[in-house]
């Protein structure tokens, strides 16, 4: 199984600022995803970040708001830009182990925007 | 479009009692089905998954789930709940076709919060 770490684990930010969340995997993976879990809600897919290609965003999410980098097969970043209180959520990174068709999740980054 | 419904937002059981968490899905093709557990302050841990074959699947921590195609259900069960099982449980559905453009994109249910009384 893949072991995923995220930094920071939590942060409190002021509105209008940006935060970059890092995701590190202990093995090389092609497919990586970013999800958002708003307070009391389920998980919603933000974007797919595959190495060697531009991130693809789900409906309702745009690159200007959530720019993603995927410089190699073990690392990705998600930036939450120009934050507002509505961006307060847990952001989770996930990867797929294609050999077992199993998706693993990181511990999440809990973001609070004041 | 695919969707997942977990009808029970919150369930309370006594320790040692049996448990069943309901999950209904809507999916246009053969789905991959998953149950994840999220403990407070933790990420999601995979309990079990169903791809094909035997419709009763065994997972970790003594959990099992049964896929019923005719009912579009994938209910999670445990014969005897432990206090450490208190957490939020998510059912999820994903596409079956590895390599397809939607591969790995999971749709989650709203979650069921499990409280365990001593």
PDB file of C-alpha atoms in Angstrom:
ATOM      1  CA  UNK A   1       0.000   0.000   0.000  1.00  0.00           C
ATOM      2  CA  UNK A   2       1.044   3.584  -0.585  1.00  0.00           C
ATOM      3  CA  UNK A   3       1.922   5.816   2.355  1.00  0.00           C
ATOM      4  CA  UNK A   4       0.982   9.430   1.828  1.00  0.00           C
ATOM      5  CA  UNK A   5       2.002  12.445   3.884  1.00  0.00           C
ATOM      6  CA  UNK A   6       0.675  15.971   3.655  1.00  0.00           C
ATOM      7  CA  UNK A   7       2.005  19.283   4.856  1.00  0.00           C
ATOM      8  CA  UNK A   8       0.798  21.261   6.655  1.00  0.00           C
ATOM      9  CA  UNK A   9      -1.577  19.125   8.666  1.00  0.00           C
ATOM     10  CA  UNK A  10      -3.615  22.208   9.499  1.00  0.00           C
ATOM     11  CA  UNK A  11      -3.456  25.958   9.093  1.00  0.00           C
ATOM     12  CA  UNK A  12      -5.431  29.053   9.884  1.00  0.00           C
ATOM     13  CA  UNK A  13      -5.219  31.717   7.206  1.00  0.00           C
ATOM     14  CA  UNK A  14      -6.537  35.178   6.547  1.00  0.00           C
ATOM     15  CA  UNK A  15      -8.898  35.814   3.676  1.00  0.00           C
ATOM     16  CA  UNK A  16      -7.243  36.960   0.486  1.00  0.00           C
ATOM     17  CA  UNK A  17      -4.068  34.988   1.103  1.00  0.00           C
ATOM     18  CA  UNK A  18      -2.939  31.731  -0.517  1.00  0.00           C
ATOM     19  CA  UNK A  19      -1.813  28.424   0.933  1.00  0.00           C
ATOM     20  CA  UNK A  20       0.165  25.680  -0.767  1.00  0.00           C
ATOM     21  CA  UNK A  21      -0.416  22.123   0.407  1.00  0.00           C
ATOM     22  CA  UNK A  22       2.200  19.480  -0.239  1.00  0.00           C
ATOM     23  CA  UNK A  23       1.586  15.791  -0.858  1.00  0.00           C
ATOM     24  CA  UNK A  24       4.395  13.251  -0.708  1.00  0.00           C
ATOM     25  CA  UNK A  25       4.034   9.552  -1.581  1.00  0.00           C
ATOM     26  CA  UNK A  26       6.474   6.834  -0.590  1.00  0.00           C
ATOM     27  CA  UNK A  27       6.373   5.207  -4.014  1.00  0.00           C
ATOM     28  CA  UNK A  28       6.118   6.325  -7.603  1.00  0.00           C
ATOM     29  CA  UNK A  29       2.543   6.707  -8.767  1.00  0.00           C
ATOM     30  CA  UNK A  30       1.154   7.935 -12.020  1.00  0.00           C
ATOM     31  CA  UNK A  31      -2.271   8.998 -10.876  1.00  0.00           C
ATOM     32  CA  UNK A  32      -2.802  11.476  -8.082  1.00  0.00           C
ATOM     33  CA  UNK A  33      -5.973  13.264  -7.046  1.00  0.00           C
ATOM     34  CA  UNK A  34      -6.964  16.169  -4.836  1.00  0.00           C
ATOM     35  CA  UNK A  35     -10.232  16.079  -2.922  1.00  0.00           C
ATOM     36  CA  UNK A  36     -12.008  18.604  -0.721  1.00  0.00           C
ATOM     37  CA  UNK A  37     -14.135  17.793   2.290  1.00  0.00           C
ATOM     38  CA  UNK A  38     -16.135  20.778   3.458  1.00  0.00           C
ATOM     39  CA  UNK A  39     -17.347  20.837   7.079  1.00  0.00           C
ATOM     40  CA  UNK A  40     -19.955  18.159   7.617  1.00  0.00           C
ATOM     41  CA  UNK A  41     -19.857  17.176   3.966  1.00  0.00           C
ATOM     42  CA  UNK A  42     -18.566  14.323   1.900  1.00  0.00           C
ATOM     43  CA  UNK A  43     -15.504  14.325  -0.304  1.00  0.00           C
ATOM     44  CA  UNK A  44     -15.558  16.081  -3.643  1.00  0.00           C
ATOM     45  CA  UNK A  45     -12.926  15.603  -6.316  1.00  0.00           C
ATOM     46  CA  UNK A  46     -11.138  18.833  -7.215  1.00  0.00           C
ATOM     47  CA  UNK A  47      -8.720  17.668  -9.886  1.00  0.00           C
ATOM     48  CA  UNK A  48      -6.596  14.876 -11.277  1.00  0.00           C
ATOM     49  CA  UNK A  49      -2.850  15.486 -11.309  1.00  0.00           C
ATOM     50  CA  UNK A  50      -0.980  13.026 -13.479  1.00  0.00           C
ATOM     51  CA  UNK A  51       2.740  13.450 -13.939  1.00  0.00           C
ATOM     52  CA  UNK A  52       3.702  14.754 -17.352  1.00  0.00           C
ATOM     53  CA  UNK A  53       0.393  16.387 -18.139  1.00  0.00           C
ATOM     54  CA  UNK A  54      -1.646  19.364 -17.072  1.00  0.00           C
ATOM     55  CA  UNK A  55      -4.009  18.844 -14.179  1.00  0.00           C
ATOM     56  CA  UNK A  56      -7.613  18.295 -15.162  1.00  0.00           C
ATOM     57  CA  UNK A  57     -10.280  19.971 -13.061  1.00  0.00           C
ATOM     58  CA  UNK A  58     -13.770  18.853 -12.181  1.00  0.00           C
ATOM     59  CA  UNK A  59     -16.796  20.993 -12.769  1.00  0.00           C
ATOM     60  CA  UNK A  60     -16.854  23.905 -10.368  1.00  0.00           C
ATOM     61  CA  UNK A  61     -13.095  24.029  -9.847  1.00  0.00           C
ATOM     62  CA  UNK A  62     -10.700  26.190 -11.868  1.00  0.00           C
ATOM     63  CA  UNK A  63      -6.966  26.369 -12.241  1.00  0.00           C
ATOM     64  CA  UNK A  64      -6.738  30.021 -11.182  1.00  0.00           C
ATOM     65  CA  UNK A  65      -8.257  29.168  -7.823  1.00  0.00           C
ATOM     66  CA  UNK A  66      -6.598  25.789  -7.299  1.00  0.00           C
ATOM     67  CA  UNK A  67      -3.315  25.631  -9.225  1.00  0.00           C
ATOM     68  CA  UNK A  68      -1.635  22.234  -9.029  1.00  0.00           C
ATOM     69  CA  UNK A  69       1.919  21.157  -9.653  1.00  0.00           C
ATOM     70  CA  UNK A  70       3.128  17.593 -10.256  1.00  0.00           C
ATOM     71  CA  UNK A  71       6.889  17.790 -10.768  1.00  0.00           C
ATOM     72  CA  UNK A  72       7.577  14.065 -10.348  1.00  0.00           C
ATOM     73  CA  UNK A  73       5.970  10.719  -9.584  1.00  0.00           C
ATOM     74  CA  UNK A  74       6.072  11.081  -5.794  1.00  0.00           C
ATOM     75  CA  UNK A  75       5.076  14.686  -5.154  1.00  0.00           C
ATOM     76  CA  UNK A  76       2.339  17.203  -5.840  1.00  0.00           C
ATOM     77  CA  UNK A  77       1.172  20.539  -4.521  1.00  0.00           C
ATOM     78  CA  UNK A  78      -2.252  22.155  -4.420  1.00  0.00           C
ATOM     79  CA  UNK A  79      -2.520  25.896  -3.877  1.00  0.00           C
ATOM     80  CA  UNK A  80      -5.696  27.449  -2.575  1.00  0.00           C
ATOM     81  CA  UNK A  81      -5.578  31.011  -3.897  1.00  0.00           C
ATOM     82  CA  UNK A  82      -7.228  34.208  -2.741  1.00  0.00           C
ATOM     83  CA  UNK A  83      -8.897  32.356   0.077  1.00  0.00           C
ATOM     84  CA  UNK A  84     -12.301  33.101   1.524  1.00  0.00           C
ATOM     85  CA  UNK A  85     -14.053  31.516   4.523  1.00  0.00           C
ATOM     86  CA  UNK A  86     -15.900  29.242   2.082  1.00  0.00           C
ATOM     87  CA  UNK A  87     -12.559  27.544   1.352  1.00  0.00           C
ATOM     88  CA  UNK A  88     -12.391  26.259   4.923  1.00  0.00           C
ATOM     89  CA  UNK A  89     -12.208  22.515   4.377  1.00  0.00           C
ATOM     90  CA  UNK A  90     -10.065  19.459   4.690  1.00  0.00           C
ATOM     91  CA  UNK A  91      -7.998  18.944   1.553  1.00  0.00           C
ATOM     92  CA  UNK A  92      -6.925  15.389   0.831  1.00  0.00           C
ATOM     93  CA  UNK A  93      -4.438  13.987  -1.576  1.00  0.00           C
ATOM     94  CA  UNK A  94      -4.966  10.493  -2.935  1.00  0.00           C
ATOM     95  CA  UNK A  95      -3.211   8.062  -5.241  1.00  0.00           C
ATOM     96  CA  UNK A  96      -4.215   4.944  -7.096  1.00  0.00           C
ATOM     97  CA  UNK A  97      -2.242   1.740  -6.914  1.00  0.00           C
ATOM     98  CA  UNK A  98      -2.993   0.518 -10.403  1.00  0.00           C
ATOM     99  CA  UNK A  99      -1.731  -2.985  -9.621  1.00  0.00           C
ATOM    100  CA  UNK A 100      -4.582  -3.486  -7.160  1.00  0.00           C
ATOM    101  CA  UNK A 101      -7.033  -0.797  -8.350  1.00  0.00           C
ATOM    102  CA  UNK A 102      -6.987   0.584  -4.829  1.00  0.00           C
ATOM    103  CA  UNK A 103      -7.108   4.255  -3.922  1.00  0.00           C
ATOM    104  CA  UNK A 104      -5.228   5.522  -0.884  1.00  0.00           C
ATOM    105  CA  UNK A 105      -5.686   8.827   0.895  1.00  0.00           C
ATOM    106  CA  UNK A 106      -3.389  11.112   2.804  1.00  0.00           C
ATOM    107  CA  UNK A 107      -4.218  12.350   6.307  1.00  0.00           C
ATOM    108  CA  UNK A 108      -5.569  15.623   4.974  1.00  0.00           C
ATOM    109  CA  UNK A 109      -4.847  19.300   5.543  1.00  0.00           C
ATOM    110  CA  UNK A 110      -7.405  21.074   7.673  1.00  0.00           C
ATOM    111  CA  UNK A 111      -7.696  24.667   6.475  1.00  0.00           C
ATOM    112  CA  UNK A 112      -9.548  27.399   8.314  1.00  0.00           C
ATOM    113  CA  UNK A 113      -9.946  30.774   6.637  1.00  0.00           C
ATOM    114  CA  UNK A 114     -10.865  33.730   8.825  1.00  0.00           C
TER     115      UNK A 114
ATOM    116  CA  UNK B   1     -24.124  10.556 -13.533  1.00  0.00           C
ATOM    117  CA  UNK B   2     -23.075   8.355 -10.696  1.00  0.00           C
ATOM    118  CA  UNK B   3     -24.257   8.938  -7.162  1.00  0.00           C
ATOM    119  CA  UNK B   4     -24.008   7.308  -3.773  1.00  0.00           C
ATOM    120  CA  UNK B   5     -26.608   7.520  -1.041  1.00  0.00           C
ATOM    121  CA  UNK B   6     -26.001   6.678   2.573  1.00  0.00           C
ATOM    122  CA  UNK B   7     -29.463   7.038   4.097  1.00  0.00           C
ATOM    123  CA  UNK B   8     -28.326   7.099   7.717  1.00  0.00           C
ATOM    124  CA  UNK B   9     -26.457  10.220   8.761  1.00  0.00           C
ATOM    125  CA  UNK B  10     -25.893   9.019  12.309  1.00  0.00           C
ATOM    126  CA  UNK B  11     -26.172   5.563  13.881  1.00  0.00           C
ATOM    127  CA  UNK B  12     -25.738   4.675  17.534  1.00  0.00           C
ATOM    128  CA  UNK B  13     -25.124   1.118  18.680  1.00  0.00           C
ATOM    129  CA  UNK B  14     -24.050  -0.526  21.885  1.00  0.00           C
ATOM    130  CA  UNK B  15     -20.674  -2.175  22.095  1.00  0.00           C
ATOM    131  CA  UNK B  16     -20.996  -5.818  21.134  1.00  0.00           C
ATOM    132  CA  UNK B  17     -24.104  -5.257  19.038  1.00  0.00           C
ATOM    133  CA  UNK B  18     -24.249  -5.973  15.336  1.00  0.00           C
ATOM    134  CA  UNK B  19     -23.973  -3.192  12.785  1.00  0.00           C
ATOM    135  CA  UNK B  20     -25.233  -2.578   9.277  1.00  0.00           C
ATOM    136  CA  UNK B  21     -24.516   0.631   7.378  1.00  0.00           C
ATOM    137  CA  UNK B  22     -26.507   1.148   4.227  1.00  0.00           C
ATOM    138  CA  UNK B  23     -25.207   2.284   0.865  1.00  0.00           C
ATOM    139  CA  UNK B  24     -27.116   2.615  -2.383  1.00  0.00           C
ATOM    140  CA  UNK B  25     -25.490   3.650  -5.612  1.00  0.00           C
ATOM    141  CA  UNK B  26     -26.451   4.758  -9.058  1.00  0.00           C
ATOM    142  CA  UNK B  27     -23.970   3.937 -11.782  1.00  0.00           C
ATOM    143  CA  UNK B  28     -24.263   3.439 -15.502  1.00  0.00           C
ATOM    144  CA  UNK B  29     -21.787   0.601 -15.798  1.00  0.00           C
ATOM    145  CA  UNK B  30     -20.179  -2.055 -13.658  1.00  0.00           C
ATOM    146  CA  UNK B  31     -18.900  -0.179 -10.633  1.00  0.00           C
ATOM    147  CA  UNK B  32     -16.029  -0.507  -8.296  1.00  0.00           C
ATOM    148  CA  UNK B  33     -17.383  -0.136  -4.758  1.00  0.00           C
ATOM    149  CA  UNK B  34     -15.502   0.849  -1.652  1.00  0.00           C
ATOM    150  CA  UNK B  35     -16.004   1.464   2.028  1.00  0.00           C
ATOM    151  CA  UNK B  36     -13.670   3.852   3.822  1.00  0.00           C
ATOM    152  CA  UNK B  37     -13.490   4.811   7.480  1.00  0.00           C
ATOM    153  CA  UNK B  38     -12.414   8.198   8.773  1.00  0.00           C
ATOM    154  CA  UNK B  39     -11.558   8.552  12.441  1.00  0.00           C
ATOM    155  CA  UNK B  40     -11.448  12.029  13.989  1.00  0.00           C
ATOM    156  CA  UNK B  41      -8.411  13.903  12.721  1.00  0.00           C
ATOM    157  CA  UNK B  42      -7.384  11.014  10.507  1.00  0.00           C
ATOM    158  CA  UNK B  43      -7.380  10.402   6.794  1.00  0.00           C
ATOM    159  CA  UNK B  44      -9.482   7.802   5.064  1.00  0.00           C
ATOM    160  CA  UNK B  45      -8.642   4.168   5.568  1.00  0.00           C
ATOM    161  CA  UNK B  46      -9.862   1.563   3.117  1.00  0.00           C
ATOM    162  CA  UNK B  47     -11.998  -1.097   4.804  1.00  0.00           C
ATOM    163  CA  UNK B  48     -12.855  -3.191   1.778  1.00  0.00           C
ATOM    164  CA  UNK B  49     -13.590  -3.070  -1.910  1.00  0.00           C
ATOM    165  CA  UNK B  50     -15.662  -4.938  -4.469  1.00  0.00           C
ATOM    166  CA  UNK B  51     -14.649  -5.334  -8.066  1.00  0.00           C
ATOM    167  CA  UNK B  52     -16.167  -8.613  -9.223  1.00  0.00           C
ATOM    168  CA  UNK B  53     -16.702 -12.217  -8.222  1.00  0.00           C
ATOM    169  CA  UNK B  54     -18.021 -13.229  -4.833  1.00  0.00           C
ATOM    170  CA  UNK B  55     -20.589 -10.660  -3.794  1.00  0.00           C
ATOM    171  CA  UNK B  56     -19.701 -10.969  -0.110  1.00  0.00           C
ATOM    172  CA  UNK B  57     -16.366  -9.326   0.519  1.00  0.00           C
ATOM    173  CA  UNK B  58     -14.317  -9.398   3.667  1.00  0.00           C
ATOM    174  CA  UNK B  59     -12.357  -6.427   4.867  1.00  0.00           C
ATOM    175  CA  UNK B  60     -10.161  -5.335   7.691  1.00  0.00           C
ATOM    176  CA  UNK B  61     -11.222  -4.974  11.323  1.00  0.00           C
ATOM    177  CA  UNK B  62     -13.884  -7.689  10.985  1.00  0.00           C
ATOM    178  CA  UNK B  63     -16.028  -5.777   8.486  1.00  0.00           C
ATOM    179  CA  UNK B  64     -17.774  -7.317   5.504  1.00  0.00           C
ATOM    180  CA  UNK B  65     -19.999  -5.959   2.769  1.00  0.00           C
ATOM    181  CA  UNK B  66     -22.431  -7.549   0.357  1.00  0.00           C
ATOM    182  CA  UNK B  67     -22.948  -6.359  -3.197  1.00  0.00           C
ATOM    183  CA  UNK B  68     -26.533  -6.739  -4.390  1.00  0.00           C
ATOM    184  CA  UNK B  69     -26.819  -5.707  -8.000  1.00  0.00           C
ATOM    185  CA  UNK B  70     -30.614  -6.030  -8.064  1.00  0.00           C
ATOM    186  CA  UNK B  71     -30.900  -3.552  -5.216  1.00  0.00           C
ATOM    187  CA  UNK B  72     -27.952  -1.351  -6.210  1.00  0.00           C
ATOM    188  CA  UNK B  73     -26.701  -1.731  -2.684  1.00  0.00           C
ATOM    189  CA  UNK B  74     -23.400  -2.351  -0.971  1.00  0.00           C
ATOM    190  CA  UNK B  75     -24.152  -2.502   2.747  1.00  0.00           C
ATOM    191  CA  UNK B  76     -21.412  -2.738   5.332  1.00  0.00           C
ATOM    192  CA  UNK B  77     -21.775  -5.112   8.266  1.00  0.00           C
ATOM    193  CA  UNK B  78     -19.988  -6.136  11.404  1.00  0.00           C
ATOM    194  CA  UNK B  79     -21.285  -8.823  13.776  1.00  0.00           C
ATOM    195  CA  UNK B  80     -19.959  -7.264  16.980  1.00  0.00           C
ATOM    196  CA  UNK B  81     -19.002  -3.604  17.243  1.00  0.00           C
ATOM    197  CA  UNK B  82     -16.077  -2.408  19.344  1.00  0.00           C
ATOM    198  CA  UNK B  83     -15.779   1.030  20.913  1.00  0.00           C
ATOM    199  CA  UNK B  84     -12.828   1.729  18.604  1.00  0.00           C
ATOM    200  CA  UNK B  85     -15.153   1.426  15.594  1.00  0.00           C
ATOM    201  CA  UNK B  86     -16.657   4.829  16.402  1.00  0.00           C
ATOM    202  CA  UNK B  87     -15.872   6.914  13.330  1.00  0.00           C
ATOM    203  CA  UNK B  88     -17.394   8.175  10.105  1.00  0.00           C
ATOM    204  CA  UNK B  89     -17.905   5.671   7.315  1.00  0.00           C
ATOM    205  CA  UNK B  90     -17.991   6.531   3.633  1.00  0.00           C
ATOM    206  CA  UNK B  91     -19.241   4.433   0.773  1.00  0.00           C
ATOM    207  CA  UNK B  92     -17.770   5.264  -2.631  1.00  0.00           C
ATOM    208  CA  UNK B  93     -18.194   4.194  -6.237  1.00  0.00           C
ATOM    209  CA  UNK B  94     -15.693   4.416  -9.040  1.00  0.00           C
ATOM    210  CA  UNK B  95     -15.343   3.475 -12.684  1.00  0.00           C
ATOM    211  CA  UNK B  96     -14.465  -0.054 -13.630  1.00  0.00           C
ATOM    212  CA  UNK B  97     -12.265   0.661 -16.624  1.00  0.00           C
ATOM    213  CA  UNK B  98      -8.609   0.986 -15.769  1.00  0.00           C
ATOM    214  CA  UNK B  99      -6.987   3.457 -18.087  1.00  0.00           C
ATOM    215  CA  UNK B 100     -10.203   5.282 -18.853  1.00  0.00           C
ATOM    216  CA  UNK B 101     -10.446   9.000 -18.377  1.00  0.00           C
ATOM    217  CA  UNK B 102     -12.505   8.602 -15.209  1.00  0.00           C
ATOM    218  CA  UNK B 103     -10.296   5.974 -13.645  1.00  0.00           C
ATOM    219  CA  UNK B 104      -9.640   6.713  -9.993  1.00  0.00           C
ATOM    220  CA  UNK B 105     -12.330   9.376  -9.726  1.00  0.00           C
ATOM    221  CA  UNK B 106     -14.443   8.288  -6.798  1.00  0.00           C
ATOM    222  CA  UNK B 107     -17.904   9.522  -5.935  1.00  0.00           C
ATOM    223  CA  UNK B 108     -18.567   9.439  -2.218  1.00  0.00           C
ATOM    224  CA  UNK B 109     -21.712   9.192  -0.171  1.00  0.00           C
ATOM    225  CA  UNK B 110     -22.486  11.712   2.534  1.00  0.00           C
ATOM    226  CA  UNK B 111     -21.056   9.506   5.238  1.00  0.00           C
ATOM    227  CA  UNK B 112     -22.540   7.792   8.289  1.00  0.00           C
ATOM    228  CA  UNK B 113     -21.299   8.743  11.728  1.00  0.00           C
ATOM    229  CA  UNK B 114     -21.145   5.760  14.044  1.00  0.00           C
ATOM    230  CA  UNK B 115     -21.358   6.264  17.788  1.00  0.00           C
ATOM    231  CA  UNK B 116     -20.695   3.295  20.054  1.00  0.00           C
ATOM    232  CA  UNK B 117     -22.114   3.221  23.566  1.00  0.00           C
ATOM    233  CA  UNK B 118     -20.321   1.180  26.221  1.00  0.00           C
TER     234      UNK B 118
END
